Amino acid sequence: MSVGHEAFEARRRRSGAGGGVTGLVALSFLIGGCAFSAQLPATQPSGITQQLLTRSLDRALARIEVKRFAGQQVAAEVYTQSGGNQAFIREYIIAWLGERGVRVAPDGATLALKVFAPAYGTDHAESLIGIPAFQAPVVAIPVPEIALFKWVRNRGLAEVQIYAFEGKTNVFVDKTPVGTGRAKFDDFTVLLVINFTVTDIDKPSTE
């Protein structure tokens, strides 16, 4: 082998090694950029869950007739079984009553209203035709879900009922029927790549 050929081979090997190092450096920067990219944490509960709850409550209240209490000064207390934001639910319902002419003021109230929300929450369920995600045995490689058809159901439910008592004697006066409100947000996947959503959370509540 000639001296010139040996020199050429040496230069080629050095060039290949340098290219490999350069590639590794570039890859490390790329991975680092992905790892340190800014990602906002999701709120708890999620925005969709908050919408489902609020729309359900709106629709439950819309089914309650409160004209019998309009023009009167009342005290109002709100009771729920949910461990969620009790203060928000209370203020929301009191604002709703005020919008309909019910004056909520504890001092000198002629009626005491007890607003019960025995149901206030969301439900989640899934149906899948295909292969669920799993961990491959032996090699421990995660295998993604293969969905020929997938239906993800998110439901909101609220029930509201109002009891009225005399302000001074606490004697029972009247009660409303139970108002029930529902909302939905469903995600569908068909043949792996076709995705669409069916929801009614943007529809206004009707009274």
Short mmCIF file of C-alpha atoms in Angstrom, two decimals, residues 26-203:
data_model
loop_
_atom_site.label_atom_id
_atom_site.label_comp_id
_atom_site.label_asym_id
_atom_site.label_seq_id
_atom_site.Cartn_x
_atom_site.Cartn_y
_atom_site.Cartn_z
CA ALA A 26 -26.35 17.55 17.80
CA LEU A 27 -28.52 14.68 19.03
CA SER A 28 -27.81 15.56 22.67
CA PHE A 29 -28.83 19.17 22.07
CA LEU A 30 -32.01 17.99 20.34
CA ILE A 31 -32.92 15.69 23.22
CA GLY A 32 -32.05 18.37 25.73
CA GLY A 33 -34.25 20.85 23.91
CA CYS A 34 -37.15 18.41 24.03
CA ALA A 35 -36.59 17.66 27.70
CA PHE A 36 -36.46 21.31 28.73
CA SER A 37 -39.29 22.56 26.50
CA ALA A 38 -41.85 24.55 28.49
CA GLN A 39 -45.03 22.60 29.28
CA LEU A 40 -47.89 24.07 31.27
CA PRO A 41 -49.34 21.70 33.88
CA ALA A 42 -53.00 20.80 33.46
CA THR A 43 -55.41 22.35 35.96
CA GLN A 44 -57.31 20.17 38.43
CA PRO A 45 -60.08 19.65 37.63
CA SER A 46 -59.53 20.02 33.90
CA GLY A 47 -61.20 22.74 31.86
CA ILE A 48 -63.57 20.22 30.24
CA THR A 49 -64.57 18.87 33.65
CA GLN A 50 -65.28 22.41 34.86
CA GLN A 51 -67.45 23.04 31.80
CA LEU A 52 -69.35 19.79 32.31
CA LEU A 53 -70.06 20.69 35.93
CA THR A 54 -71.11 24.27 35.20
CA ARG A 55 -73.36 23.36 32.25
CA SER A 56 -75.01 20.61 34.27
CA LEU A 57 -75.67 23.02 37.13
CA ASP A 58 -77.05 25.64 34.70
CA ARG A 59 -79.45 23.11 33.21
CA ALA A 60 -80.56 21.81 36.60
CA LEU A 61 -81.32 25.35 37.80
CA ALA A 62 -83.14 26.11 34.54
CA ARG A 63 -85.67 23.41 35.43
CA ILE A 64 -86.53 25.05 38.76
CA GLU A 65 -89.30 27.65 38.96
CA VAL A 66 -88.55 30.32 41.59
CA LYS A 67 -91.13 32.98 40.72
CA ARG A 68 -92.91 32.11 43.99
CA PHE A 69 -89.90 33.53 45.85
CA ALA A 70 -89.38 36.61 43.67
CA GLY A 71 -89.66 39.97 45.42
CA GLN A 72 -89.14 38.44 48.84
CA GLN A 73 -86.16 38.86 51.08
CA VAL A 74 -84.69 35.45 51.85
CA ALA A 75 -81.77 33.78 53.56
CA ALA A 76 -80.17 31.04 51.49
CA GLU A 77 -77.90 28.16 52.35
CA VAL A 78 -76.50 25.69 49.82
CA TYR A 79 -75.66 22.08 50.64
CA THR A 80 -73.84 19.62 48.39
CA GLN A 81 -72.37 16.14 48.81
CA SER A 82 -69.50 16.98 46.47
CA GLY A 83 -66.10 17.73 47.96
CA GLY A 84 -65.48 20.32 45.25
CA ASN A 85 -65.53 24.09 45.47
CA GLN A 86 -68.45 24.61 47.85
CA ALA A 87 -67.99 28.38 47.95
CA PHE A 88 -68.23 28.65 44.16
CA ILE A 89 -71.42 26.56 44.02
CA ARG A 90 -73.02 28.63 46.77
CA GLU A 91 -72.18 32.00 45.22
CA TYR A 92 -73.22 30.78 41.76
CA ILE A 93 -76.66 29.70 42.99
CA ILE A 94 -77.16 32.88 45.05
CA ALA A 95 -76.27 34.98 41.98
CA TRP A 96 -78.73 32.91 39.92
CA LEU A 97 -81.49 33.56 42.49
CA GLY A 98 -80.71 37.28 42.54
CA GLU A 99 -80.91 37.45 38.74
CA ARG A 100 -84.48 36.14 39.03
CA GLY A 101 -85.62 38.72 41.54
CA VAL A 102 -85.02 36.75 44.73
CA ARG A 103 -83.33 39.09 47.22
CA VAL A 104 -80.84 37.12 49.29
CA ALA A 105 -80.20 39.01 52.55
CA PRO A 106 -80.15 37.10 55.86
CA ASP A 107 -81.08 40.10 58.04
CA GLY A 108 -84.85 40.44 58.19
CA ALA A 109 -85.48 37.57 55.78
CA THR A 110 -89.09 36.39 55.56
CA LEU A 111 -88.06 33.02 54.12
CA ALA A 112 -85.12 30.71 54.66
CA LEU A 113 -84.19 28.75 51.54
CA LYS A 114 -82.19 25.56 51.76
CA VAL A 115 -80.79 24.66 48.36
CA PHE A 116 -79.72 21.03 48.10
CA ALA A 117 -77.48 19.67 45.34
CA PRO A 118 -77.52 15.92 46.14
CA ALA A 119 -75.75 15.12 42.88
CA TYR A 120 -72.97 17.24 41.41
CA GLY A 121 -70.12 15.53 39.58
CA THR A 122 -68.77 13.86 36.46
CA ASP A 123 -68.49 10.29 35.19
CA HIS A 124 -66.02 8.77 32.74
CA ALA A 125 -66.23 5.55 30.72
CA GLU A 126 -64.54 4.04 27.66
CA SER A 127 -65.44 1.45 25.03
CA LEU A 128 -62.72 -0.01 22.78
CA ILE A 129 -62.80 -2.32 19.79
CA GLY A 130 -59.18 -3.17 19.06
CA ILE A 131 -56.06 -3.89 21.10
CA PRO A 132 -55.43 -1.97 24.34
CA ALA A 133 -51.96 -0.65 25.13
CA PHE A 134 -49.76 -3.21 26.87
CA GLN A 135 -46.18 -3.98 27.84
CA ALA A 136 -44.56 -6.58 25.58
CA PRO A 137 -43.26 -9.55 27.59
CA VAL A 138 -39.55 -10.35 27.88
CA VAL A 139 -38.33 -7.22 26.05
CA ALA A 140 -40.56 -4.88 28.14
CA ILE A 141 -41.35 -2.62 25.18
CA PRO A 142 -44.61 -0.63 25.45
CA VAL A 143 -47.03 -1.36 22.61
CA PRO A 144 -49.44 1.51 21.84
CA GLU A 145 -53.18 1.10 21.69
CA ILE A 146 -54.64 0.04 18.34
CA ALA A 147 -58.19 1.41 18.16
CA LEU A 148 -60.46 0.26 15.36
CA PHE A 149 -63.22 2.03 17.28
CA LYS A 150 -62.96 3.88 20.59
CA TRP A 151 -65.60 5.85 22.44
CA VAL A 152 -64.56 7.95 25.45
CA ARG A 153 -67.59 9.21 27.36
CA ASN A 154 -67.46 12.15 29.79
CA ARG A 155 -70.71 13.07 31.52
CA GLY A 156 -71.69 15.83 33.89
CA LEU A 157 -74.68 15.55 36.24
CA ALA A 158 -76.30 17.99 38.66
CA GLU A 159 -79.49 17.79 40.70
CA VAL A 160 -80.91 20.76 42.62
CA GLN A 161 -83.93 21.14 44.89
CA ILE A 162 -85.02 24.11 47.02
CA TYR A 163 -86.84 23.90 50.36
CA ALA A 164 -88.47 27.02 51.83
CA PHE A 165 -89.08 27.65 55.55
CA GLU A 166 -90.54 30.54 57.52
CA GLY A 167 -87.76 32.93 58.40
CA LYS A 168 -88.65 33.28 62.09
CA THR A 169 -90.35 29.99 62.98
CA ASN A 170 -88.45 27.68 60.61
CA VAL A 171 -91.77 26.05 59.70
CA PHE A 172 -91.77 24.26 56.34
CA VAL A 173 -93.54 26.26 53.63
CA ASP A 174 -92.84 24.80 50.20
CA LYS A 175 -90.36 22.94 48.04
CA THR A 176 -89.57 22.80 44.35
CA PRO A 177 -89.38 19.66 42.23
CA VAL A 178 -85.89 18.29 41.64
CA GLY A 179 -84.16 19.98 38.71
CA THR A 180 -81.78 17.68 36.83
CA GLY A 181 -79.12 18.86 34.39
CA ARG A 182 -76.75 16.85 32.23
CA ALA A 183 -73.86 17.63 29.88
CA LYS A 184 -71.62 15.47 27.71
CA PHE A 185 -68.22 15.55 26.03
CA ASP A 186 -67.42 12.43 23.98
CA ASP A 187 -64.29 11.62 21.98
CA PHE A 188 -64.38 9.09 19.14
CA THR A 189 -61.54 7.32 17.31
CA VAL A 190 -62.25 5.28 14.16
CA LEU A 191 -59.65 3.19 12.31
CA LEU A 192 -56.74 4.58 14.37
CA VAL A 193 -56.53 8.01 12.72
CA ILE A 194 -60.06 9.41 12.43
CA ASN A 195 -60.84 11.48 15.53
CA PHE A 196 -63.84 13.66 16.33
CA THR A 197 -65.75 15.01 19.33
CA VAL A 198 -69.47 15.17 20.11
CA THR A 199 -70.46 17.60 22.88
CA ASP A 200 -73.31 19.79 24.06
CA ILE A 201 -71.38 21.98 26.51
CA ASP A 202 -71.58 24.96 24.15
CA LYS A 203 -75.38 24.86 23.93
#
